[in-house]
Amino acid sequence: MFYSCDISRSKVNGVAQADWAAKKMVWIPSEREGFEPASIKEEKGEQVLVELSNGQKVTVNKDDIQKMNPPKFSKVEDMAALTFLNEASVLHNLRERYFSSLIYTYSGLFCVVVNPYKMLPIYSEKIIEMYKGKKRHEVPPHIYSITDNAYRNMLQGNGEYGAGKTENTKKVIQYLAVVASSHKGKKDVNPGELEKQLLQANPILEAFGNAKTIKNDNSSRFGKFIKLNFDVTGFLVGANIDTYLLEKSRCIRQANTERAFHIFYYMVAGAKDKMRGESLEKIATFGT
């Protein structure tokens, strides 16, 4: 049964591959999409006649054309494997993966993350267990894979705004809190007191240093340097969090539709009815 499925899939891939080769598929610039697919019909010196997916034919400069990768590279996990590594192919691959809720993609040594602006069910304890102790090529791209490899290497060795940096840092800490607090051979994924304190420190820091902006409802308006301390066996034994470059001006002035730091609104929401009636407007009016 599995054998026949593999044959069927290979036939489909073979047909797509042949169709791609016959049409000489390329990418050309598009004002709306950035790049759009086209097939080469005729080449005359520096000018190339191409046909778009809607049947329209246009002439473009040869320098504006970027080669398209074969269908077998659709949603590839590591873009370093692409035959044609160009801007159009990279953006197309990231877009394809993004629309499939695959927000993590490798590019050689780097991990590219596209902010989904929604919660995805990819950070559970079950997912953590799936990545624990696995090599990078054995599991799909994920921040947990990067974190686990860094953790294992540490044990073996001697010593863009709104992109999701803060959220991914929290996922790194979450992963390490589980992996570095469980004894070898045990499947206990409940973090200890130190790990709980570390995870709970983030919401407190964010209350005083995060705010709503045009692009992000929970934007970090300060920098954090987080240092995790491990003992010789790899257990988490301490942590330091240093903060810097707090955007103090936000306390007294914000851009339209933006807000001050979260803590002010928490205080307003927690005020007693008497105080709220005497000197405070409804919380819904703040930041509008």
PDB file of C-alpha atoms in Angstrom, residues 177 191-200 236-239:
ATOM      1  CA  ALA A 177      12.977  25.506  31.513  1.00  0.00           C
ATOM      2  CA  PRO A 191       9.508  22.960  35.607  1.00  0.00           C
ATOM      3  CA  GLY A 192      10.781  23.604  39.129  1.00  0.00           C
ATOM      4  CA  GLU A 193      10.388  26.745  41.240  1.00  0.00           C
ATOM      5  CA  LEU A 194      13.303  28.579  39.606  1.00  0.00           C
ATOM      6  CA  GLU A 195      12.008  27.821  36.127  1.00  0.00           C
ATOM      7  CA  LYS A 196       8.501  29.000  37.090  1.00  0.00           C
ATOM      8  CA  GLN A 197       9.909  32.259  38.446  1.00  0.00           C
ATOM      9  CA  LEU A 198      11.868  32.806  35.257  1.00  0.00           C
ATOM     10  CA  LEU A 199       8.825  32.251  33.059  1.00  0.00           C
ATOM     11  CA  GLN A 200       6.636  34.430  35.290  1.00  0.00           C
ATOM     12  CA  LEU A 236      19.324  25.499  35.183  1.00  0.00           C
ATOM     13  CA  VAL A 237      20.583  27.059  38.443  1.00  0.00           C
ATOM     14  CA  GLY A 238      20.073  30.793  37.998  1.00  0.00           C
ATOM     15  CA  ALA A 239      19.245  33.675  35.689  1.00  0.00           C
TER      16      ALA A 239
END
